[in-house]
XYZ file of C-alpha atoms in Angstrom:
619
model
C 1.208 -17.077 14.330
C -0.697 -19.993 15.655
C -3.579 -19.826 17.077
C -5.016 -21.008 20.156
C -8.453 -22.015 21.847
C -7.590 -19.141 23.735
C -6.738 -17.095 20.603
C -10.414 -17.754 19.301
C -12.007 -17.175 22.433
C -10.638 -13.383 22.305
C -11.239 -12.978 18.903
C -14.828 -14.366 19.310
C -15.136 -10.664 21.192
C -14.748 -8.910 18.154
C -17.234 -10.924 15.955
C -20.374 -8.958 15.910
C -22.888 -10.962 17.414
C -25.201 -13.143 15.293
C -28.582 -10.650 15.989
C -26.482 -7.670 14.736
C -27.508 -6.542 11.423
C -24.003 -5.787 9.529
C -24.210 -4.405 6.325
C -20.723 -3.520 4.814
C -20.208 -1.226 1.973
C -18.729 -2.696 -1.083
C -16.143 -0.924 -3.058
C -16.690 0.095 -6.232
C -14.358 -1.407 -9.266
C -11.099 0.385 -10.433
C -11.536 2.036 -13.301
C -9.185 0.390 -16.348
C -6.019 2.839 -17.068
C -7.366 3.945 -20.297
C -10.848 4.525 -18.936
C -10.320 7.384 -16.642
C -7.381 9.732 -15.415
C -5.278 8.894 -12.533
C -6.835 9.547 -9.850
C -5.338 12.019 -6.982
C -1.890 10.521 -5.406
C -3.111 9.258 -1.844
C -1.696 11.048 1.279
C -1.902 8.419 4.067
C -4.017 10.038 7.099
C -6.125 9.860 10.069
C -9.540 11.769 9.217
C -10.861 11.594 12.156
C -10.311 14.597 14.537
C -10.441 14.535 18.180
C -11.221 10.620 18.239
C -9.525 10.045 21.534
C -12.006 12.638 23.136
C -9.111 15.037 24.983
C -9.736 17.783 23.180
C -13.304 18.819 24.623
C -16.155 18.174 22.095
C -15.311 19.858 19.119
C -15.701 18.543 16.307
C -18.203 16.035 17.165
C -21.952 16.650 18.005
C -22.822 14.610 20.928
C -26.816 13.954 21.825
C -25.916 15.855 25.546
C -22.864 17.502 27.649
C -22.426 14.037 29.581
C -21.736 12.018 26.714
C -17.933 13.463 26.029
C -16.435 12.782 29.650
C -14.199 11.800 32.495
C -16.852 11.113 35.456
C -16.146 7.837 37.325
C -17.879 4.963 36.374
C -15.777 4.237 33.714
C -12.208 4.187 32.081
C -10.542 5.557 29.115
C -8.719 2.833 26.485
C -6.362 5.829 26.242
C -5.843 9.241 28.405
C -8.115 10.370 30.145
C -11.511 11.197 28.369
C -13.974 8.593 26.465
C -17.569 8.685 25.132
C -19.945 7.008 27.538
C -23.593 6.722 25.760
C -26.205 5.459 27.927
C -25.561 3.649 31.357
C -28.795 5.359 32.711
C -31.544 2.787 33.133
C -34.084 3.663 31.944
C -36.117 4.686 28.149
C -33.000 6.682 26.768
C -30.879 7.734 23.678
C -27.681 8.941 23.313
C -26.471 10.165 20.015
C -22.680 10.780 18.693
C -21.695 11.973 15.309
C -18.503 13.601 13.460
C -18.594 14.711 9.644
C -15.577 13.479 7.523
C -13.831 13.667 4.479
C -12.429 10.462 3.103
C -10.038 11.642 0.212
C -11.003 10.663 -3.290
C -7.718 9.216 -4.095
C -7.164 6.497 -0.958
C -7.980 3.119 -2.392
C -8.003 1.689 1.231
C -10.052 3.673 4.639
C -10.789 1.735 7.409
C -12.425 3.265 10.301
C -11.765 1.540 13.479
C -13.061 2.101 17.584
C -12.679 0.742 20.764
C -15.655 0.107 22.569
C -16.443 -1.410 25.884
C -19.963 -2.537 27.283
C -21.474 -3.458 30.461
C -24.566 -4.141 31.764
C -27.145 -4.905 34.198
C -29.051 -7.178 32.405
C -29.209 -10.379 32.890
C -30.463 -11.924 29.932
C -28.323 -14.249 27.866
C -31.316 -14.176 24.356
C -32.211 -10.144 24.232
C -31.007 -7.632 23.292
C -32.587 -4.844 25.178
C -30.507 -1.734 24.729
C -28.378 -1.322 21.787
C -25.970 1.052 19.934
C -25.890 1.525 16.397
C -22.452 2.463 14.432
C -23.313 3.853 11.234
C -20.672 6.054 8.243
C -23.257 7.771 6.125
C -26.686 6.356 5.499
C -24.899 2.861 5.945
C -25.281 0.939 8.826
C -21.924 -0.662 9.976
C -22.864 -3.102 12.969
C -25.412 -3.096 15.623
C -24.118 -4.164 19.739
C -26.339 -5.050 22.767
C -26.086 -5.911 26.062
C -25.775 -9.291 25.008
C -22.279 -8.232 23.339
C -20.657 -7.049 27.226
C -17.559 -7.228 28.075
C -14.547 -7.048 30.521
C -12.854 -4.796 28.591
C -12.186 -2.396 25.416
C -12.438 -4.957 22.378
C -10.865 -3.043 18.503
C -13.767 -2.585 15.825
C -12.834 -2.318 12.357
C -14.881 -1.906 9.075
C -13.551 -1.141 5.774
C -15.634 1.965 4.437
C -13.076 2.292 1.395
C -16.353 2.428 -1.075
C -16.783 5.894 0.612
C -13.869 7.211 -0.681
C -14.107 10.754 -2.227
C -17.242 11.606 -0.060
C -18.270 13.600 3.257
C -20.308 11.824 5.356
C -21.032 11.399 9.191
C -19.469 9.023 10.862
C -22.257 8.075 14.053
C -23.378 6.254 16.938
C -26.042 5.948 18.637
C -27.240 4.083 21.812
C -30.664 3.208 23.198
C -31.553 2.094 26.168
C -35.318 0.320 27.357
C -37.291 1.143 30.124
C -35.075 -0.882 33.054
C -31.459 -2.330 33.585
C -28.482 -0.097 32.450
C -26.356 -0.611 29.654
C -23.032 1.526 28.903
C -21.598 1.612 25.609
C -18.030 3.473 25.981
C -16.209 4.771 22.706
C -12.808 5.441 22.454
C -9.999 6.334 20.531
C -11.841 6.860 17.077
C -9.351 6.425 13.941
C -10.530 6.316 10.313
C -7.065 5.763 8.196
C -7.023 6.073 4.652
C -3.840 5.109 2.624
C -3.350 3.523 -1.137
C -3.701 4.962 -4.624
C -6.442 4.257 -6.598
C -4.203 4.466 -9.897
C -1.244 1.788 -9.437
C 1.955 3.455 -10.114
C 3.906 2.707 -13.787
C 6.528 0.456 -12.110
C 5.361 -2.578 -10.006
C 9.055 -3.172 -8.647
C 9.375 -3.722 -5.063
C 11.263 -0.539 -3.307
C 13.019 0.344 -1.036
C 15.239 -2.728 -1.886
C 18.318 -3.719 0.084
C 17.784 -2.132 3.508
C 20.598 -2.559 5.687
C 19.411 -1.436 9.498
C 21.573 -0.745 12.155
C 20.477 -0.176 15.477
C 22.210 0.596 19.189
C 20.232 0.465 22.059
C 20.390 0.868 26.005
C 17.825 -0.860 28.391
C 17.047 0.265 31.423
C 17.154 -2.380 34.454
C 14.342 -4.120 33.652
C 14.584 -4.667 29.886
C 11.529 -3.091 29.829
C 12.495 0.299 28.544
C 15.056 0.671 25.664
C 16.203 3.964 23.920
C 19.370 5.097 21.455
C 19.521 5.025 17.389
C 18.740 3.507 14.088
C 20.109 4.331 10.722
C 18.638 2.402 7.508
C 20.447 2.391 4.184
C 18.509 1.790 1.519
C 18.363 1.704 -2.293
C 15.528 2.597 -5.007
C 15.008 -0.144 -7.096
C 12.288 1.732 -9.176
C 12.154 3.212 -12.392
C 10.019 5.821 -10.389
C 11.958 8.046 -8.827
C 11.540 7.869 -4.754
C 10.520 10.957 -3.127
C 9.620 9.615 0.267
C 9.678 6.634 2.555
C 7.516 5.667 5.000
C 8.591 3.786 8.708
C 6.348 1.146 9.994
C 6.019 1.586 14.031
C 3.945 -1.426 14.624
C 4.048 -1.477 18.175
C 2.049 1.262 18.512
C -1.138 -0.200 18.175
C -0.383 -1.257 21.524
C -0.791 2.304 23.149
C -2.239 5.547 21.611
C -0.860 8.353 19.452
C -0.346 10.118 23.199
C 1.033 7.827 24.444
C 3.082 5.543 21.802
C 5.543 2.766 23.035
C 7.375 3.983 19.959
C 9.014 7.081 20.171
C 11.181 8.557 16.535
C 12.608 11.992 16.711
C 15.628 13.825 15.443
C 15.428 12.359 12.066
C 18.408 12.868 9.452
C 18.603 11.926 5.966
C 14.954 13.514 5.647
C 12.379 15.128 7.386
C 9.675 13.267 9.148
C 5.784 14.199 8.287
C 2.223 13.496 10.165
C 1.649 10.178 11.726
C -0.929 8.111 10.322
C -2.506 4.449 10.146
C -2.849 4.945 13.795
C 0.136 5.724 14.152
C 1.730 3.224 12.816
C 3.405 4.799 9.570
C 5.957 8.014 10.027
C 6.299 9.487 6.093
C 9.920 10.792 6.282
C 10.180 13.276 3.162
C 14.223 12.989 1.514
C 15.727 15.783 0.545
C 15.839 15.333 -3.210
C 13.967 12.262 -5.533
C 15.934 9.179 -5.410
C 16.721 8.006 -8.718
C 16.738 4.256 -9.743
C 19.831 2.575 -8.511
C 20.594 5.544 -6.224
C 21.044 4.918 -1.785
C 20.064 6.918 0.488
C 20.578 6.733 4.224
C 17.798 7.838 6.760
C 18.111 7.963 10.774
C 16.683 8.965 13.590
C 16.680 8.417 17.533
C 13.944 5.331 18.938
C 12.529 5.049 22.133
C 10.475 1.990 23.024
C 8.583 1.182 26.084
C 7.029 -2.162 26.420
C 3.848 -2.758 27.834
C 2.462 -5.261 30.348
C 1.086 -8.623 29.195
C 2.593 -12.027 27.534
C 2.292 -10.917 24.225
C 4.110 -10.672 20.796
C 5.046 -6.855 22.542
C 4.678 -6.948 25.929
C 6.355 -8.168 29.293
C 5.162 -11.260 31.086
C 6.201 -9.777 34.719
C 10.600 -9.876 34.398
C 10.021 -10.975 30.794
C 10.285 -9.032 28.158
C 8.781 -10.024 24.581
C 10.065 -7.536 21.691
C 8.410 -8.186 18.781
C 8.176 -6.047 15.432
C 9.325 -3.339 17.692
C 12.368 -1.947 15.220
C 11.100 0.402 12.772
C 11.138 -0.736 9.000
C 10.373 0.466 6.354
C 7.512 0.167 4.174
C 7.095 -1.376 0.916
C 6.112 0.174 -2.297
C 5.218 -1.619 -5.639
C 2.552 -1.647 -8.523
C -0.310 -1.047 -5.354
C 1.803 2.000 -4.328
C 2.819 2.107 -0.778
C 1.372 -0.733 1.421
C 0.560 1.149 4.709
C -2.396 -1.187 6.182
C -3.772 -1.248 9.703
C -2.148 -3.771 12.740
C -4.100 -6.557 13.170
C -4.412 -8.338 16.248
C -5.827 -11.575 14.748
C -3.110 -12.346 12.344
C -0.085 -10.189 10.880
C -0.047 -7.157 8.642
C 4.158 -7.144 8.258
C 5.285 -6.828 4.601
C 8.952 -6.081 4.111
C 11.328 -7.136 1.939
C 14.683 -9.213 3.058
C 17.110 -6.997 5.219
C 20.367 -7.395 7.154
C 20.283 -6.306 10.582
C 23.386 -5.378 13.391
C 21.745 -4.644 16.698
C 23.371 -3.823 19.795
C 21.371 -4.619 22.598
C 23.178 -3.030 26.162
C 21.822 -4.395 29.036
C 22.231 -5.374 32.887
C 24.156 -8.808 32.988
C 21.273 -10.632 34.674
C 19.489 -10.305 31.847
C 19.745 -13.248 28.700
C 18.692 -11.633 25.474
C 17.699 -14.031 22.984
C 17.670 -12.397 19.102
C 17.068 -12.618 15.965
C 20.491 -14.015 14.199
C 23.790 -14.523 15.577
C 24.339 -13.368 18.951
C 27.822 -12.307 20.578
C 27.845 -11.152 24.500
C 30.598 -8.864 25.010
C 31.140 -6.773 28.542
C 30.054 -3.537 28.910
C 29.779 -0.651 31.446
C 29.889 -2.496 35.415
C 27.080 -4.854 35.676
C 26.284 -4.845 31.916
C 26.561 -6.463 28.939
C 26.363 -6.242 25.168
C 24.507 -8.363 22.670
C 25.295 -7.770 19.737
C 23.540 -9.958 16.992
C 24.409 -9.452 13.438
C 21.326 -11.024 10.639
C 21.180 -11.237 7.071
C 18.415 -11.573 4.696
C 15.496 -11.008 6.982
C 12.464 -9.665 7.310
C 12.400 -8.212 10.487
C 14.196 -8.303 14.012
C 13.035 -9.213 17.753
C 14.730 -10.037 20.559
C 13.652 -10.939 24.365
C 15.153 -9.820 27.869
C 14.758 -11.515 30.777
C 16.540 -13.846 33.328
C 15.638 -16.826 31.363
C 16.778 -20.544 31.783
C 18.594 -21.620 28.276
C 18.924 -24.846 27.298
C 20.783 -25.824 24.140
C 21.426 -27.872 21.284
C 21.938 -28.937 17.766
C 19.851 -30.723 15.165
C 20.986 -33.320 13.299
C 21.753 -31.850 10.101
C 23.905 -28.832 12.411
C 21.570 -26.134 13.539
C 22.152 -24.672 16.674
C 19.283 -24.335 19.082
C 18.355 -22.713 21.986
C 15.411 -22.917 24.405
C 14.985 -19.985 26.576
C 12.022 -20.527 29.353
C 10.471 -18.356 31.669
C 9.674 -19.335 35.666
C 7.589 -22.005 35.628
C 8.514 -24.035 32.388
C 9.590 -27.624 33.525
C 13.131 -28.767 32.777
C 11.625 -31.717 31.230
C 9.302 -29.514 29.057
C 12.115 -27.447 28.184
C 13.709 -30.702 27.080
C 10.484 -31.400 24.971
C 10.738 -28.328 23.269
C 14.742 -28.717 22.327
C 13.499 -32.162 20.597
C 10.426 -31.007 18.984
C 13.181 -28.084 17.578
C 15.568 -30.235 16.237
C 13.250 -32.432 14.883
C 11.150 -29.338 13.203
C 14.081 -27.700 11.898
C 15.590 -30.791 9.814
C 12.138 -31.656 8.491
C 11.068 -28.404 7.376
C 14.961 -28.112 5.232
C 15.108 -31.053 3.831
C 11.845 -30.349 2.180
C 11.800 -26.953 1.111
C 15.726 -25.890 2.186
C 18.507 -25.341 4.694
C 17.980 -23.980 6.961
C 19.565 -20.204 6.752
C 19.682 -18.188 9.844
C 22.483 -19.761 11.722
C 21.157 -20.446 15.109
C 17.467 -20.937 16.128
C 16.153 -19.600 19.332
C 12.448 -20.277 21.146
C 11.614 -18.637 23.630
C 8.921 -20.758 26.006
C 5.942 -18.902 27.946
C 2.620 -20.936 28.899
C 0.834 -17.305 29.334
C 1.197 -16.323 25.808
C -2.366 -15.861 24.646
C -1.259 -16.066 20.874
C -0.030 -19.484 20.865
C 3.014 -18.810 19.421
C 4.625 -16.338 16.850
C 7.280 -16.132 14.025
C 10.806 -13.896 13.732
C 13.097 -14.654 11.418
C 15.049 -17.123 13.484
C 13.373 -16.371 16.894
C 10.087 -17.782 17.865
C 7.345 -17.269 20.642
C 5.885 -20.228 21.484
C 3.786 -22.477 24.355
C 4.757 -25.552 25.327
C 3.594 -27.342 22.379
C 4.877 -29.672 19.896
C 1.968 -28.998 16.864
C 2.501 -25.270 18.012
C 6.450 -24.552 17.755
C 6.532 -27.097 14.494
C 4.547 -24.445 13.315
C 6.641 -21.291 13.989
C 9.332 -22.740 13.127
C 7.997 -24.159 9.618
C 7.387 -19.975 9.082
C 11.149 -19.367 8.985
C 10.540 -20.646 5.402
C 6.722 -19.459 4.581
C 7.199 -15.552 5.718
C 10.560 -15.580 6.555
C 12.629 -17.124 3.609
C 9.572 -16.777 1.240
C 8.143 -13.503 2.177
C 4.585 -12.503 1.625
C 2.609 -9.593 2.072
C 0.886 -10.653 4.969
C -2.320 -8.516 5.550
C -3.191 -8.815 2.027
C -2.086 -12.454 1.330
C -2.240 -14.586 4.710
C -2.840 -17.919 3.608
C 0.438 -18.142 1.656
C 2.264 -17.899 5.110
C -0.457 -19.428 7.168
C -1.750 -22.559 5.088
C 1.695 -23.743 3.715
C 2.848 -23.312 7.372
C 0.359 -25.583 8.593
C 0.523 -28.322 5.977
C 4.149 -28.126 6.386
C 3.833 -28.789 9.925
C 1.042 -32.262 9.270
C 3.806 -33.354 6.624
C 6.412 -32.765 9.858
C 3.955 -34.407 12.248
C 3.504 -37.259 9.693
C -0.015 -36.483 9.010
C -1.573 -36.811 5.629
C -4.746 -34.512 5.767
C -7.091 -37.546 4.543
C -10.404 -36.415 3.994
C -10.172 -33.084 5.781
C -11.635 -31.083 2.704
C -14.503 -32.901 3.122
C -15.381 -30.814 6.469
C -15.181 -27.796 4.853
C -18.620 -25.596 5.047
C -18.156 -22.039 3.853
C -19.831 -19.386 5.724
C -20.815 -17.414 2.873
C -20.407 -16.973 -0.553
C -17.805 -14.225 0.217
C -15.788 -16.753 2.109
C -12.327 -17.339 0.367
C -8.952 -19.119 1.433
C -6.949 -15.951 -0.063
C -9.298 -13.325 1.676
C -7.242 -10.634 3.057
C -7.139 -9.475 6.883
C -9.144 -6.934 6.261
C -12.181 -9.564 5.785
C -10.693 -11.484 8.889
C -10.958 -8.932 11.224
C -14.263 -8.478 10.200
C -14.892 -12.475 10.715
C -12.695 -13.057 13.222
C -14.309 -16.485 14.495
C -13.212 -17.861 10.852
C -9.789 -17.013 9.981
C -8.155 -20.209 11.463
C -10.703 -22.478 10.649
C -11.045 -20.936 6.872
C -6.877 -19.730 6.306
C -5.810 -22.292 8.303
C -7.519 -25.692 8.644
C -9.189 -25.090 4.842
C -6.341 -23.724 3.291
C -4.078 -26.758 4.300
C -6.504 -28.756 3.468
C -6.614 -27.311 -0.066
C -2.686 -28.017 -0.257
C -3.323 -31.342 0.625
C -5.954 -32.159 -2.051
C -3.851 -30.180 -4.558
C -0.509 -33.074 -3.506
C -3.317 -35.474 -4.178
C -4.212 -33.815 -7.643
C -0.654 -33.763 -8.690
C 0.880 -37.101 -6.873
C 3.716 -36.582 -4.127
C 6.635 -36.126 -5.402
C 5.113 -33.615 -8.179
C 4.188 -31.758 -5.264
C 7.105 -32.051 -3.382
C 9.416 -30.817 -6.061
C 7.145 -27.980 -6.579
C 7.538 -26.649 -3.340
C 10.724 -27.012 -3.055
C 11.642 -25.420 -6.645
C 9.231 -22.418 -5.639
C 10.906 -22.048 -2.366
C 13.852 -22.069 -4.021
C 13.103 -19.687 -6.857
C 11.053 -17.705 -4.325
C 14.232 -17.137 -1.949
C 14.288 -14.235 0.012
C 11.991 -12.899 -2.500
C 7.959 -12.302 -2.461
C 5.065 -14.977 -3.357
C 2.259 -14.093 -4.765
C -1.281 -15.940 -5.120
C -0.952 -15.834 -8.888
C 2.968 -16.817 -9.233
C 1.597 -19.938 -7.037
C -0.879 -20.978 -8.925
C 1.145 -20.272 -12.019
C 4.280 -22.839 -11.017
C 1.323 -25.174 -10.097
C -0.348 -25.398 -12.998
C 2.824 -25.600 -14.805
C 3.701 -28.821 -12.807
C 1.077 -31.007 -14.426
C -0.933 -31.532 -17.263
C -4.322 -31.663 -15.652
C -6.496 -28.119 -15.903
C -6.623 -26.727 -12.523
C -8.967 -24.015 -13.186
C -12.107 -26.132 -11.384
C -9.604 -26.962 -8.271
C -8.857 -23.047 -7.320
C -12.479 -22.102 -8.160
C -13.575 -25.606 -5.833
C -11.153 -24.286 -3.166
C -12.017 -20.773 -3.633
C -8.159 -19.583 -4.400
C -8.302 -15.965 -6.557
C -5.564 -14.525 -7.833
């Protein structure tokens, strides 16, 4: 994804502000395999009870009767029913607390809210009336009435050190003696997921998944319901006694109201919900032994949402992003459940094929991941049926679209699909910067695999632009859709686990997009200022979220930068042969920070301990 002035702008919202006094818990080291027992396996779960407030009170304690409510005034982010602390106007506090237990055996929790404010003060320096988020004794963040806004913005701490204890998880608001301030809570989740005790076998399972997927829309493109089946194979030494379906999308609604919908499951039998959501454990009938398949299916609903985003309909346009179910990935960290992210990507899965058929009314184009073929259906419909191999994931668009084609030099077929109000002659831009893109970005790390190349052209989308495995989002923007399409290698060809790892898609994106653009990254290290000494190129999302204003300027800007300095360590063709031997040897596979650095250092003679220390690059 590629950020935008925009992009910043709305993450800015869910930086805390730079009077709030943060203090986030560290977690405590793993203990060494021959140091301890393994710890408890890790059930992934949502300890929080009642956090969307439509159950009555119980189980938290709020200060008074008015806190837990409905009254006008105010809106849920979900339902019908929020927290609304304060609001009153005068010398007041308002108090909101819920006792947990974060299991002792969940290397990752991560408690997350969504909280609006508003306010009648008028100050832009002080911050008058304020509310307090605390787990434990531990203070979390502190907001104001300097921190208002239009609407809900996603909190998110990671209060993993607190695994193993009870503690309160609590809020509380104050107001001064004048001028109102409401602080509304919503939809409360603390999700825990992760062993603390790394299974025997690090092997990446479940390998091979083949998906197939049939699915009716209604006349809009808007709604879309019918079946999935996944084949799959365990490629552990572990036997496999579950499996775990990412439903992504839902972060955009609630757990009562999810835009994805999986019942009727077959091949296994589908558990709790957790990681908001977001992760269905399906249960299979017996332990799947190494080498052994095993086929899993199950009925899917989706409803998308309104808004120009990655999920989300731009009025007739529908964007269908990491919508599909997939599943989850598990390897020496055990199962890798984390939380959506907003400000980046959390997707992790391992190279697929897809066959989706998409039926649809004819006015509708549907744009896809892979190769598309239209074929009639019922009166007034049609079916697309696109057939992928070796991807990551799958997304497709509906709408009545104006394509333009093309092919690239080097024989790529390429198609620009643009919503109302895209130019002809910007459409046109776009097919050039594509061809161009596409033939750079092969002849330096590889051809180009997918078959054809689709972008689909929106000037609302807030993102910027976003990556599928041959299928982009994307502005009107040269710099922007070099960039998603340089990701059909860095996340797409070369996967990475991308909430844990983001710079390895993100930073060799963007300096493969200045080598596109012709630009040579002189001197831009030397604008580098770190924030703090925590502050690393290969932080994980989990620290971005939490330092939202940073991520591009840190993952991106520094961590191209860093590739830059390291072609200049090494000479260019050293470094060009490097990437395109690790591309190569990384194909359809997963990078890792450490295999990196590894076929880095083994590309030269000079130490490069001092450079990944000087450009803050752990393993």
């Amino acid at each position: 994804m590629r950020p935008t002035p925009r992009k910043a702008l709305a993450a800015s919202v869910l930086v805390l502000a730079a009077s709030a006094g943060v203090s986030l818990p560290v977690a405590p080291a793993a203990a060494t395999p021959h140091a301890a027992p393994r710890a408890a396996a890790c059930t992934p779960s949502q300890v929080v009870t009642n956090g969307g407030f439509e159950s009555g009170t119980s189980p938290w304690t709020p200060s008074s009767s008015t806190v837990i409510t409905n009254r006008t005034g105010q809106t849920a982010h979900g339902g019908t029913t929020f927290a609304w602390l304060n609001g009153v106007g005068s010398t007041h506090t308002d108090t909101l607390s819920q006792s947990v237990t974060i299991p002792s055996g969940c290397s990752s929790a991560t408690l997350t809210f969504w909280l609006h404010i508003d306010t009648a003060e008028t100050t832009s320096s002080t911050a008058y009336d304020k509310l307090t988020a605390k787990i434990g004794s531990t203070t979390l963040a502190t907001y104001s009435n300097l921190n208002k806004n239009t609407g809900y913005a996603q909190k998110s701490f990671d209060v993993s050190s607190f695994a193993g204890q009870t503690v309160d998880v609590a809020f509380t608001g104050t107001e001064d003696s004048s001028l109102r301030t409401s602080f509304v809570l919503d939809d409360v989740a603390l999700n825990t997921s992760g062993d603390t005790t790394p299974p025997a076998d690090s092997t990446r399972t479940p390998a091979a998944p083949s998906y197939t997927v049939n699915l009716s829309s209604n006349t809009s493109g808007t709604v879309w319901t019918g079946h999935e089946s996944a084949v799959f194979t365990n490629a552990s030494s572990t036997a496999l006694s579950e499996v775990y379906l990412r439903l992504w999308d839902n972060y955009h609604g609630t757990c009562s109201a999810m835009p994805i919908t999986v019942s009727n499951v077959t091949g296994g039998t589908a558990g709790a919900l957790s990681v908001g959501c977001t992760a269905l454990k399906i249960d299979l009938p017996t332990p799947l032994a190494q080498g052994q398949t095993a086929t899993i299916g199950f009925d899917l609903g989706i409803t998308v949402p309104s808004g120009a985003d990655r999920f989300g309909h731009d009025g007739a346009f529908s964007f269908i992003g990491n919508a599909l179910p997939v599943l989850a990935v598990k390897d020496g960290s055990g199962w890798h459940l984390d939380p959506y992210t907003n400000n980046g990507e959390s997707f992790y899965s391992l190279a697929a094929d897809f066959k989706v058929a998409l039926d649809h009314p004819s006015t509708l184009l549907v744009p896809a991941t892979g190769a598309s073929v239209d074929t009639p259906g019922s009166s007034g419909r049609t079916v697309t049926t696109a057939t992928a191999s070796k991807v990551r994931d799958f997304a497709w668009a509906a709408g009545p679209f104006t394509k333009l084609s093309g092919t690239s030099t080097a024989g790529t077929p390429i198609n620009i699909y643009s919503v109302s109000g895209i130019s002809s002659s910007s459409a046109q831009s776009m097919l050039t910067t594509a061809k161009t893109a596409v033939d750079a970005h092969a002849s330096r790390f590889g051809a180009y695999p997918y078959g054809e190349l689709d972008a689909v052209i929106d000037n609302n989308f807030w993102f910027g632009g976003m990556e599928y495995p041959g299928f982009v989002l994307d502005l009107v923007s040269t710099t922007a859709l070099t960039h998603e399409i340089g990701h059909q290698w860095w996340y797409g060809i070369v996967g990475d686990d991308e909430y844990n790892n983001p710079w390895l898609d993100e930073a060799f994106t963007d300096y493969a997009t200045d080598l596109a653009l012709n630009k040579t990254g002189t001197n831009c290290w030397n604008s580098v200022s770190w924030a703090s000494s925590a502050e690393k190129i290969t932080n994980s999302m989990a620290y971005w979220d939490a330092h939202s204003s940073r991520y591009s300027t840190v993952v991106y800007g520094y961590g191209k930068c860093a590739l830059h300095d390291l072609r200049r360590v090494l000479g260019d063709s050293v470094m060009a042969k490097l990437l395109k031997d690790y591309a190569t040897s990384h194909w359809y596979g997963v990078s890792t920070t450490a295999e990196f650095k590894a076929a880095a250092q083994a590309a030269t003679t000079t130490d490069l301990t001092s450079f990944w220390t000087q450009h803050r690059i752990d393993s």
